[in-house]
Short mmCIF file of C-alpha atoms in Angstrom, two decimals:
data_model
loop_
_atom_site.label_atom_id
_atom_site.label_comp_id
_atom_site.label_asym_id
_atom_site.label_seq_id
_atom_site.Cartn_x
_atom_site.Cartn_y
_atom_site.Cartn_z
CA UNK A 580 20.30 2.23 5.44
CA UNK A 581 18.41 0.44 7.94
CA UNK A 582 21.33 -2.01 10.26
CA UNK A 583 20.25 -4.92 11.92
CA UNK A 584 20.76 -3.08 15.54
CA UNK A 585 17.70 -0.14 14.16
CA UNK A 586 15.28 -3.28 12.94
CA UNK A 587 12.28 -3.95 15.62
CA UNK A 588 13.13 -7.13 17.18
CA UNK A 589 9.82 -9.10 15.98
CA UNK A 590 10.78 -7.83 12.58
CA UNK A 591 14.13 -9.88 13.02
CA UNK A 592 12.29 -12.77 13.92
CA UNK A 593 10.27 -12.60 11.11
CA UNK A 594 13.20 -12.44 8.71
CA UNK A 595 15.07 -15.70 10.29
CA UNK A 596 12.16 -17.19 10.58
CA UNK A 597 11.17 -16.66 7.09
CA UNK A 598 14.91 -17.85 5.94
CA UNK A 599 15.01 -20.43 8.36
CA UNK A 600 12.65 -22.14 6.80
CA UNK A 601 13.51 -21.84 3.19
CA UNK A 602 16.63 -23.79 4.21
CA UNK A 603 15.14 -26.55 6.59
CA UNK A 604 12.86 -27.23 3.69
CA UNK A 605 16.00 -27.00 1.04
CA UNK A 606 18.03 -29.45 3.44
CA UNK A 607 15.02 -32.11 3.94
CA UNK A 608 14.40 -32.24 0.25
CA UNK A 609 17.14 -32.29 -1.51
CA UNK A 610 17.53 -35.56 -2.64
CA UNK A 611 14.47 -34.81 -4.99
CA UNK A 612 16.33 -31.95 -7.03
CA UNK A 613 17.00 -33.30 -10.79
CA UNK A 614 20.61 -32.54 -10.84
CA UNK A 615 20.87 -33.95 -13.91
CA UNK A 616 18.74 -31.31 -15.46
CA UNK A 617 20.92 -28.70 -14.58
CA UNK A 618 20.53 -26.89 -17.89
CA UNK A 619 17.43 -26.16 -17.44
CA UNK A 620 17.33 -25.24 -13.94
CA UNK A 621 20.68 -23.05 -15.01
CA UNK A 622 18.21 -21.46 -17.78
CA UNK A 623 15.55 -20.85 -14.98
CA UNK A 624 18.09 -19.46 -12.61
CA UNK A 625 19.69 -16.78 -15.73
CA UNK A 626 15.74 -15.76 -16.96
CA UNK A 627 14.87 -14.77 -13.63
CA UNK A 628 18.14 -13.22 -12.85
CA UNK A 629 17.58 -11.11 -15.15
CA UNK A 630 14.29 -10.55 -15.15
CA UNK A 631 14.32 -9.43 -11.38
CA UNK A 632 18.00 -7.25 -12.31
CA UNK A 633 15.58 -4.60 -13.25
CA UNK A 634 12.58 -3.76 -10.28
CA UNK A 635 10.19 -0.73 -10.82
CA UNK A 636 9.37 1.02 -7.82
CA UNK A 637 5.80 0.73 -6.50
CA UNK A 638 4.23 3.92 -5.12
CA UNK A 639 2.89 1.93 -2.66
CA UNK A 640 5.78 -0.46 -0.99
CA UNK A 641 8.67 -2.19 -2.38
CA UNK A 642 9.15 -3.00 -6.32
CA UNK A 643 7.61 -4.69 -8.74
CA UNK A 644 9.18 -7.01 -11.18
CA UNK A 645 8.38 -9.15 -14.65
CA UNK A 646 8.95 -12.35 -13.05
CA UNK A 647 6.09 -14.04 -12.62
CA UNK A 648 5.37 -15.61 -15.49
CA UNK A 649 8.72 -17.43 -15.64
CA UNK A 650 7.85 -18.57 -11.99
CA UNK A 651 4.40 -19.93 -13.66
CA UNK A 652 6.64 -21.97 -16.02
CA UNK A 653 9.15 -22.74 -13.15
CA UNK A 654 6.13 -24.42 -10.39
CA UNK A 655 4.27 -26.33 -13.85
CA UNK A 656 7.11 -28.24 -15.28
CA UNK A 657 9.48 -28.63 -12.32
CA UNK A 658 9.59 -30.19 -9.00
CA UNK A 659 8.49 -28.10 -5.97
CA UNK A 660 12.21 -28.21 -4.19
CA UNK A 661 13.36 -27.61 -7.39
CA UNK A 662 11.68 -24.19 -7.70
CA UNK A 663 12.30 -23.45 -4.35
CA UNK A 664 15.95 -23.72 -4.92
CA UNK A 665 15.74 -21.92 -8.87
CA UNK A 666 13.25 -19.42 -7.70
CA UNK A 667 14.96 -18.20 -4.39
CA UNK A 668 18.47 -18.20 -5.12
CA UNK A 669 17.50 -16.64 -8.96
CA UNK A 670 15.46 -13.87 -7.16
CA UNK A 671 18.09 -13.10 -4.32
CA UNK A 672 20.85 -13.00 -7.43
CA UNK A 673 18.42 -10.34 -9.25
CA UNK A 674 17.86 -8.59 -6.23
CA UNK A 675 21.10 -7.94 -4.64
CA UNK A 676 22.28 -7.22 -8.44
CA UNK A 677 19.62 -4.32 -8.66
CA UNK A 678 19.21 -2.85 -5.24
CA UNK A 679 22.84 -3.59 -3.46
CA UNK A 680 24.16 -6.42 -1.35
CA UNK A 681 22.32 -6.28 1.73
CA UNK A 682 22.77 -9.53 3.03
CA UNK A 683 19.26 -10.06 5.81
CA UNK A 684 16.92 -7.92 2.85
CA UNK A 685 18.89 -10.27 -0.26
CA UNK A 686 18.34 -13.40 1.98
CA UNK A 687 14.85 -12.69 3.09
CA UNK A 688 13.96 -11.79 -0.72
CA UNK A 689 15.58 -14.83 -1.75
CA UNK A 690 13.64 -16.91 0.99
CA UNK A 691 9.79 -15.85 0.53
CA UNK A 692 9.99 -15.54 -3.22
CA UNK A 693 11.40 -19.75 -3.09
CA UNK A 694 8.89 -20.61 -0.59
CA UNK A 695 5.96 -18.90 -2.52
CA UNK A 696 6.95 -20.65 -5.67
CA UNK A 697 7.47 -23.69 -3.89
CA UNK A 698 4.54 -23.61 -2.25
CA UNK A 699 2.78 -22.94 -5.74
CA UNK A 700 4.20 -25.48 -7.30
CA UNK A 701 2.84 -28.85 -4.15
CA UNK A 702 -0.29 -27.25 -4.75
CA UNK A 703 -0.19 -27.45 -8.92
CA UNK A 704 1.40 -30.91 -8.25
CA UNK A 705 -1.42 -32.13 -5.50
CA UNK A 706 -4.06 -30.70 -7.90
CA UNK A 707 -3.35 -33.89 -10.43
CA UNK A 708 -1.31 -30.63 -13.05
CA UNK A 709 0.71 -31.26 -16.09
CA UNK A 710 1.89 -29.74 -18.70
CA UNK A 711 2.18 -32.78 -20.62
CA UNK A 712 -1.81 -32.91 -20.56
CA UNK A 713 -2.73 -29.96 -21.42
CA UNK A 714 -6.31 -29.72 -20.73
CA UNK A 715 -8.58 -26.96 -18.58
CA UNK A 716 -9.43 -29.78 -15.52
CA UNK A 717 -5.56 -31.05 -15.81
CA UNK A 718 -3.31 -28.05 -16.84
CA UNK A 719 -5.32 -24.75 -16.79
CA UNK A 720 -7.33 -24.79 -13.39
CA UNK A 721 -4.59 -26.59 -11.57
CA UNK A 722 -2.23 -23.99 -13.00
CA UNK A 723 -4.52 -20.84 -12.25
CA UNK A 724 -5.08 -22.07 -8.39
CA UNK A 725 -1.31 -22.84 -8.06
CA UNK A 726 -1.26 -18.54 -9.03
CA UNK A 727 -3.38 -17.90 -6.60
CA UNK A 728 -1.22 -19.45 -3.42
CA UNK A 729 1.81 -17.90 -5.31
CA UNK A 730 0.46 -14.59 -4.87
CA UNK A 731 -1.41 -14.93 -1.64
CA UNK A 732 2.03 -16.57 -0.08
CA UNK A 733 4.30 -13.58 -1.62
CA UNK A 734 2.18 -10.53 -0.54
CA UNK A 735 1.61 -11.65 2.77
CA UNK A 736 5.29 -11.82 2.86
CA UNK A 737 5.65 -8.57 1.68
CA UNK A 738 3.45 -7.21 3.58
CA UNK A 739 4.31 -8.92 6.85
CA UNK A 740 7.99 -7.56 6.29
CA UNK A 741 6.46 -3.78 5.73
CA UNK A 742 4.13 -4.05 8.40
CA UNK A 743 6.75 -5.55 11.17
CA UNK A 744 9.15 -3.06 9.76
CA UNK A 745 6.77 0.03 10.50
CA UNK A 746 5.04 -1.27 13.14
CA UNK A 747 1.57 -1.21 11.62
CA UNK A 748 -0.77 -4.04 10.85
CA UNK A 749 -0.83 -6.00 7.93
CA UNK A 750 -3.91 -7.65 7.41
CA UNK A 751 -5.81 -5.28 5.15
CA UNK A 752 -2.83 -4.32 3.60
CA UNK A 753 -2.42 -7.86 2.36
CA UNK A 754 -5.67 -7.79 1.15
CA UNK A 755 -5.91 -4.82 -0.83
CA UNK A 756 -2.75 -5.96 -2.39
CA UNK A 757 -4.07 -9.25 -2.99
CA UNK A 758 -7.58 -7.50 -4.72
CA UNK A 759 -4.79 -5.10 -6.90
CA UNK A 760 -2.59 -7.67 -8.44
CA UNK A 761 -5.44 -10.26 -8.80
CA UNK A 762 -6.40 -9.64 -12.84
CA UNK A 763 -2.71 -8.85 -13.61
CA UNK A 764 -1.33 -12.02 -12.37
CA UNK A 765 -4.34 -14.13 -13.71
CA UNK A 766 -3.80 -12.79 -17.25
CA UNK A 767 -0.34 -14.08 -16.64
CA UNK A 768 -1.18 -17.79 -17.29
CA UNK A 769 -1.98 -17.85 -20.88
CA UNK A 770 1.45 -17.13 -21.68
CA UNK A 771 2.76 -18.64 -18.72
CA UNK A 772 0.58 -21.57 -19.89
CA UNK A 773 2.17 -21.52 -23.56
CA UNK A 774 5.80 -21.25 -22.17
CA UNK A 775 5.49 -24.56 -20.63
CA UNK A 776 3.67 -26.53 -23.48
CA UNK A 777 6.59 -25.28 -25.47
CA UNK A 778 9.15 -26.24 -23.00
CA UNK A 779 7.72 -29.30 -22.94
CA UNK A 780 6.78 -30.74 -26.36
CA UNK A 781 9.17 -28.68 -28.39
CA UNK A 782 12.63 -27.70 -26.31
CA UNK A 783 13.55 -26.40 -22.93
CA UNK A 784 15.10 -23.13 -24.89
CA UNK A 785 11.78 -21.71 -25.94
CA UNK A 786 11.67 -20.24 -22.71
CA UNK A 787 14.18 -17.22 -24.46
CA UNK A 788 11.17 -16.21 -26.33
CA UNK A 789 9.92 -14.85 -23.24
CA UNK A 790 12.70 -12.16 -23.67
CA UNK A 791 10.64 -10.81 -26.42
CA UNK A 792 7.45 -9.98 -24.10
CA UNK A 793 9.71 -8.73 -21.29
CA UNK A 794 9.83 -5.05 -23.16
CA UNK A 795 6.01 -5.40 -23.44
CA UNK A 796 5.24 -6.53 -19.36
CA UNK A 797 7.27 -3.99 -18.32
CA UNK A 798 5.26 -1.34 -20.18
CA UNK A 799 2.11 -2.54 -18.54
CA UNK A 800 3.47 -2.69 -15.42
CA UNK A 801 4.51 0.98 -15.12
CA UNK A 802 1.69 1.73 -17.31
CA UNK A 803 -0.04 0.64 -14.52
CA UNK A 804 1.64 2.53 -11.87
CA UNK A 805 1.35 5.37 -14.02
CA UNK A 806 -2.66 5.70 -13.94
CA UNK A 807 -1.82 5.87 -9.62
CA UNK A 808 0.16 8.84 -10.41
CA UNK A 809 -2.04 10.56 -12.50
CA UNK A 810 -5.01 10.14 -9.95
CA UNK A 811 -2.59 11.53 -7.69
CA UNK A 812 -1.81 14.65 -10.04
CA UNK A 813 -5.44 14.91 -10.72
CA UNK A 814 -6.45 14.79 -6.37
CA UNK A 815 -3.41 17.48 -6.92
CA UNK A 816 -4.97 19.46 -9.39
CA UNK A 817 -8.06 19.44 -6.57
CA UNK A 818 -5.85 20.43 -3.65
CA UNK A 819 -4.47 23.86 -5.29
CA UNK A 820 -8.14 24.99 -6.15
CA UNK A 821 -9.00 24.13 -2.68
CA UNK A 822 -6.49 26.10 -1.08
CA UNK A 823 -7.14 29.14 -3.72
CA UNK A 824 -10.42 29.26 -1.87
CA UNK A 825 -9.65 28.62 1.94
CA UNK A 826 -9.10 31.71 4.04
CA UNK A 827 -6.14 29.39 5.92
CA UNK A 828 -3.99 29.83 2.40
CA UNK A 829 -2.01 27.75 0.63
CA UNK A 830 -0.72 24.62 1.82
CA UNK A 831 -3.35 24.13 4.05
CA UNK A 832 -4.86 20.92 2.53
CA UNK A 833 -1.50 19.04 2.23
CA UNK A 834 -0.29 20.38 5.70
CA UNK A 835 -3.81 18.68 7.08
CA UNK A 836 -3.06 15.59 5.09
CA UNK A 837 0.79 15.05 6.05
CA UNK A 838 -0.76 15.34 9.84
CA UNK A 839 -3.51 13.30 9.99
CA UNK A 840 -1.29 10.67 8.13
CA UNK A 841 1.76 11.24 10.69
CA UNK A 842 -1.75 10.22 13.44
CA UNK A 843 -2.99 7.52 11.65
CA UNK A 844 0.50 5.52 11.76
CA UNK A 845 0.85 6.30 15.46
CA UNK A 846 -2.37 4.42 16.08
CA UNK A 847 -1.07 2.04 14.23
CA UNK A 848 -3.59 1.56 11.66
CA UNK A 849 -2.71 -0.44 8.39
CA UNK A 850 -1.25 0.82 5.40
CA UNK A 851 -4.33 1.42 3.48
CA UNK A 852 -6.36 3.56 6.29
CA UNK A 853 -3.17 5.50 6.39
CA UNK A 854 -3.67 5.84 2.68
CA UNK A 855 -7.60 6.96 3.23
CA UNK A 856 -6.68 8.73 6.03
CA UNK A 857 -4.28 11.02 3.72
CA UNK A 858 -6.44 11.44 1.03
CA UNK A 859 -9.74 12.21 2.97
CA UNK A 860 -6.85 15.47 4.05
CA UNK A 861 -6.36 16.41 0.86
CA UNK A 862 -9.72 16.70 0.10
CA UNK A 863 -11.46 17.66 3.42
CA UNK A 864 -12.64 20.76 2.32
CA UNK A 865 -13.28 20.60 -1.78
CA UNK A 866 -16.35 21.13 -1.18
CA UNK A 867 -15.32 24.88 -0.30
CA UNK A 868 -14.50 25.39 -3.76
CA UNK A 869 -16.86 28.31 -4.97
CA UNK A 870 -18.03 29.94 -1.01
CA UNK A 871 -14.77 32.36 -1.36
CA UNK A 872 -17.16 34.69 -1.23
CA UNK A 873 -18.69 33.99 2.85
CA UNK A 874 -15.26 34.08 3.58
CA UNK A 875 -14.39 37.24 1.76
CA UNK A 876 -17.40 39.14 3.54
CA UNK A 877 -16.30 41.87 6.02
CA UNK A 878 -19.87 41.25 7.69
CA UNK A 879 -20.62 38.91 10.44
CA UNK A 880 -21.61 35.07 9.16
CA UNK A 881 -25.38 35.15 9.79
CA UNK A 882 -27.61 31.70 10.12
CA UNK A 883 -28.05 31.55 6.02
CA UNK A 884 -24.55 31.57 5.09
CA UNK A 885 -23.26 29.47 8.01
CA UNK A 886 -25.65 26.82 6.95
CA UNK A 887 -24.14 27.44 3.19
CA UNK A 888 -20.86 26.84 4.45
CA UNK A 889 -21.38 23.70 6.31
CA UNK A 890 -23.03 22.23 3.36
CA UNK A 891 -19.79 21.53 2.28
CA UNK A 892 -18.96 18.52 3.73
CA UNK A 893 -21.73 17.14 1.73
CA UNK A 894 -20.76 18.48 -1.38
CA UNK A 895 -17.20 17.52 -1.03
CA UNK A 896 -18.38 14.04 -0.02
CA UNK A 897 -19.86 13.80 -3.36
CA UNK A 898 -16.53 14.61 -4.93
CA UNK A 899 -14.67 12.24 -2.97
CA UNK A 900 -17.50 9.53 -4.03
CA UNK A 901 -15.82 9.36 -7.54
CA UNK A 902 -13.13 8.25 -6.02
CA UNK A 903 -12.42 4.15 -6.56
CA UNK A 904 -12.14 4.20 -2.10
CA UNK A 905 -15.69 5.06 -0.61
CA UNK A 906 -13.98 5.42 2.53
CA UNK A 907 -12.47 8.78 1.43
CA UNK A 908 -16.27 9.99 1.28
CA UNK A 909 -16.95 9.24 4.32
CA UNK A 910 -13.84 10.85 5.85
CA UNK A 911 -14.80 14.15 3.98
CA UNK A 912 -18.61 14.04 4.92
CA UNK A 913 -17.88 13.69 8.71
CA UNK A 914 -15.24 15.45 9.37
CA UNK A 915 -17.06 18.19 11.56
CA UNK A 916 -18.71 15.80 13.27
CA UNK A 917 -18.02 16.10 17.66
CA UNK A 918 -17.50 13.04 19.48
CA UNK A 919 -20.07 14.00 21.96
CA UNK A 920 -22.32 13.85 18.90
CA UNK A 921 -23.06 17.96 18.56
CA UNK A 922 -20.99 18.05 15.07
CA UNK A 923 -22.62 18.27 11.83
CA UNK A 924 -24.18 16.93 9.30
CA UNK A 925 -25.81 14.07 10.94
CA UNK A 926 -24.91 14.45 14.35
CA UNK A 927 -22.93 10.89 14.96
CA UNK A 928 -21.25 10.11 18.12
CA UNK A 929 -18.17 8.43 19.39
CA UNK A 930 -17.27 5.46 17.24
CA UNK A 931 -20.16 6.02 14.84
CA UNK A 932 -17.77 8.22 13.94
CA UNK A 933 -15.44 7.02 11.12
CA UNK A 934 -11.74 6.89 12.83
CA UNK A 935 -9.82 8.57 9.60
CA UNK A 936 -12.77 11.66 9.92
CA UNK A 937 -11.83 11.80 13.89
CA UNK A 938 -8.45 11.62 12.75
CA UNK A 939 -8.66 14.78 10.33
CA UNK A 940 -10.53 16.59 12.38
CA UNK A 941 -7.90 17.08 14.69
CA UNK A 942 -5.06 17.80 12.30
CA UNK A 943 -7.65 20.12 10.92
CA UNK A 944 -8.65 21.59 13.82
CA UNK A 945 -5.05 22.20 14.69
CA UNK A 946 -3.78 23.11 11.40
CA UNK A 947 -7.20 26.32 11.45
CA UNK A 948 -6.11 27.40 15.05
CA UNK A 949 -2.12 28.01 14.05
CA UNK A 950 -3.27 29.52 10.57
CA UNK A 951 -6.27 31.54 11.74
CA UNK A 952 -9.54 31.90 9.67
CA UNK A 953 -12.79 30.77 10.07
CA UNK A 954 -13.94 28.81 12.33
CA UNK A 955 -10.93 30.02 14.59
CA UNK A 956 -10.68 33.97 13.81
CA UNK A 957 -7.46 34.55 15.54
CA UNK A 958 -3.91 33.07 15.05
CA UNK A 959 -2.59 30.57 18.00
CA UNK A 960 0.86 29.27 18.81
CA UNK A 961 1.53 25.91 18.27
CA UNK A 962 1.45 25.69 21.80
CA UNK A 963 -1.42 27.13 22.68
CA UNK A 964 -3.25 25.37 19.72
CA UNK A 965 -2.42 21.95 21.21
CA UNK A 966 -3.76 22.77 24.60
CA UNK A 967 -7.02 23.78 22.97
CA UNK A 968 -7.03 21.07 21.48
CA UNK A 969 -6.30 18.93 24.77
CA UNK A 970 -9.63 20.83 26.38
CA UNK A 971 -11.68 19.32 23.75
CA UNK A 972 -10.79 15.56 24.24
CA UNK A 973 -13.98 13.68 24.64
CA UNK A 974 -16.27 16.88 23.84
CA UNK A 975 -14.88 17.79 19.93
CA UNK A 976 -12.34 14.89 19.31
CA UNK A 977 -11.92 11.66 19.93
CA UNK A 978 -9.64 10.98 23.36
CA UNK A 979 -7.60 8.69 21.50
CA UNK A 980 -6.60 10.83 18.07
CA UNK A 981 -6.22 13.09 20.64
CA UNK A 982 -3.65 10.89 22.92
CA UNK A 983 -2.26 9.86 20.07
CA UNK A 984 -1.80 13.94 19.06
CA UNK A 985 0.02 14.89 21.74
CA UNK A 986 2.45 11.84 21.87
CA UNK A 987 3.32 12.90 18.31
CA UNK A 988 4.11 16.57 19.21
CA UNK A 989 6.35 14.99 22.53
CA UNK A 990 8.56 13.07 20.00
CA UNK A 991 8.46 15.07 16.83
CA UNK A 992 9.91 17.77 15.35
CA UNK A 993 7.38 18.13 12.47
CA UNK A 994 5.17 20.52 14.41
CA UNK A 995 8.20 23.03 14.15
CA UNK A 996 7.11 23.41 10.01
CA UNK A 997 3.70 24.71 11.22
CA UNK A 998 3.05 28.38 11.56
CA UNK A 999 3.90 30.16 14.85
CA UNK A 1000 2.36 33.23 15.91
#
């Protein structure tokens, strides 16, 4: 468990900052909570309790929860302190129920997820929105836009708190993030929509009926996360007839992959180049799959077959193109290219380069030299891999990757798993 005394100090910041301001803004406004509709904020408060009591894990980062249509309801028919107050202390309650009492992660939780509702709920309320004229220019759009800074507001949260946290940046994290949740929280608002006409022209306790679609949101939720896993069992699926193919053995495509992913994140990049940067391991060499038989040869690779072999980058590019990231492609296509721009297939140089190919082409070159095979006929230490590796900065790799390569080997212990001579 991570302590307060392991946590990067900007990282703290960012978590009092965060909670810091959820209770400034609490203590300024509280004079314009409804106390005397405590039942219904107490109704709030239990629905999303409970609702939040029971997270699914996200492949990617943190959970995911059925909540957000109650916090529709919540911003549309109450006032904004008032949902930052229901919202945040609700969501801390459902948290530290479901994932342990951890008092900085169950306050900053708390915090973001009030202030994103909050938030929401000024801009629903500055838009001219009520539920109590329920129209598309007065309700709906008002409603729909108020979704939008709710989810904007609570990814970049989230994804501030992973990126400070790991030391990466966030920006296109927060983005892709934004671009994946977009359609499901939009279709959100039709019942999110209904909830509150009901809670407003017929009683406060229709909101239980949202108990009945809870069973139903979390099986499109993990349905969701489900297709992720199987396009990861299907890039699996790939992998093993890759390595059934390579001369380096088995293992050599995920061994690739884990390094050039343990490179990206010491650069620094963000979350999803890391991602990219894994895959485009994985899949480096599919197109391989079928030229067993230049490898298998006892005589020397002449001109014909070497060409044969290096169309593989292309092929496997046009594997990796079904994939929904084109920048897996491109990692796979250039792979081989040199950073003095005498690589293959189309000869780029330095940063024409695409970082997450210079990236795998070190932890591939690497990974070749301790395994042996072609291009690197005999087996090298670790050692004396990563000093051939070191002779090639700013001729085969980039200087960088390759800085970044040897820091990585200084402070790690994960080049002990590769093979030694």
């Amino acid at each position: 468990m991570l302590t307060a005394q392991r946590l990067p100090r900007d990282f703290q910041l960012f978590i009092v900052a965060v909670v810091l301001a959820a209770a400034v803004f609490l203590w300024l406004f509280t004079q314009g909570i409804r106390w005397q509709a405590w039942p219904e904020l107490l109704l709030f408060m239990v629905l999303i309790a409970v609702t939040s009591m029971f997270p699914i894990p996200n492949p990617r980062a943190g959970y995911v929860t059925s909540t957000t249509t109650l916090m529709y309801v919540l911003l549309s028919v109450q006032e904004p302190i008032s949902a930052v107050l229901v919202a945040g202390s609700a969501y801390a309650i459902g948290h530290a129920t479901s994932r342990g009492w951890v008092p900085w992660r169950t306050f900053f939780n708390g915090a973001q997820m009030g202030i994103s509702v909050g938030l929401a709920a000024l801009v629903f309320r500055l838009l001219g929105g009520s539920p109590q004229a329920p129209g598309v220019t007065s309700f709906l759009l008002p409603l729909a836009l108020a979704s939008l800074v709710h989810q904007a507001s609570n990814n970049f949260f989230v994804t501030s708190f992973f990126g400070r946290l790991r030391q990466t940046p966030w920006f296109r994290t927060w983005l892709m993030e934004f671009k994946d949740s977009l359609s499901s929280n939009l279709l959100t608002i039709p019942s999110a929509a209904l909830l509150a006409i009901l809670y407003v022209f017929v009683h406060p306790a229709t909101l239980l009926l949202y108990l009945v679609s809870l069973p139903a949101q979390r099986w499109a939720i993990q349905l969701y996360l489900q297709q992720r896993q199987i396009y990861k069992q299907a890039i699996d699926s790939l992998v093993v007839a890759i390595d059934a193919n390579f001369p380096q053995g088995a293992g050599h495509s995920r061994r690739v992959a884990d390094l050039a992913a343990g490179l990206a994140r010491k650069i620094r990049l963000p979350d999803p180049d890391v991602e990219a940067i894994e895959l485009g391991g994985l899949l480096h060499d599919v197109g391989m799959i079928g030229l067993d038989e230049l490898f298998d040869s006892a005589m020397p690779l002449d001109s014909p077959a070497l060409e044969k072999i290096r169309q593989h980058v292309l092929m496997g590019a046009e594997v990796a193109g079904e994939l929904p990231r084109r920048d897996v492609s491109e990692i796979v296509m250039h792979h081989h290219e040199n950073y003095d721009g005498t690589g293959y297939p189309k000869g780029l140089k330095g940063a024409q380069i695409p970082v997450g190919a210079r990236i795998v082409a070190v932890a591939e070159a690497f990974e070749s030299m301790t395994a042996g095979g072609v291009p690197y006929p005999g087996r090298l230490s670790a050692s004396e891999a990563m000093e051939a590796v070191r002779r090639q900065s700013g001729q085969s790799f980039d200087p960088q990757v390759v800085d970044a390569f040897l820091a990585l080997h200084a402070e790690s212990k994960a080049f002990g798993e590769t093979r030694e001579r």
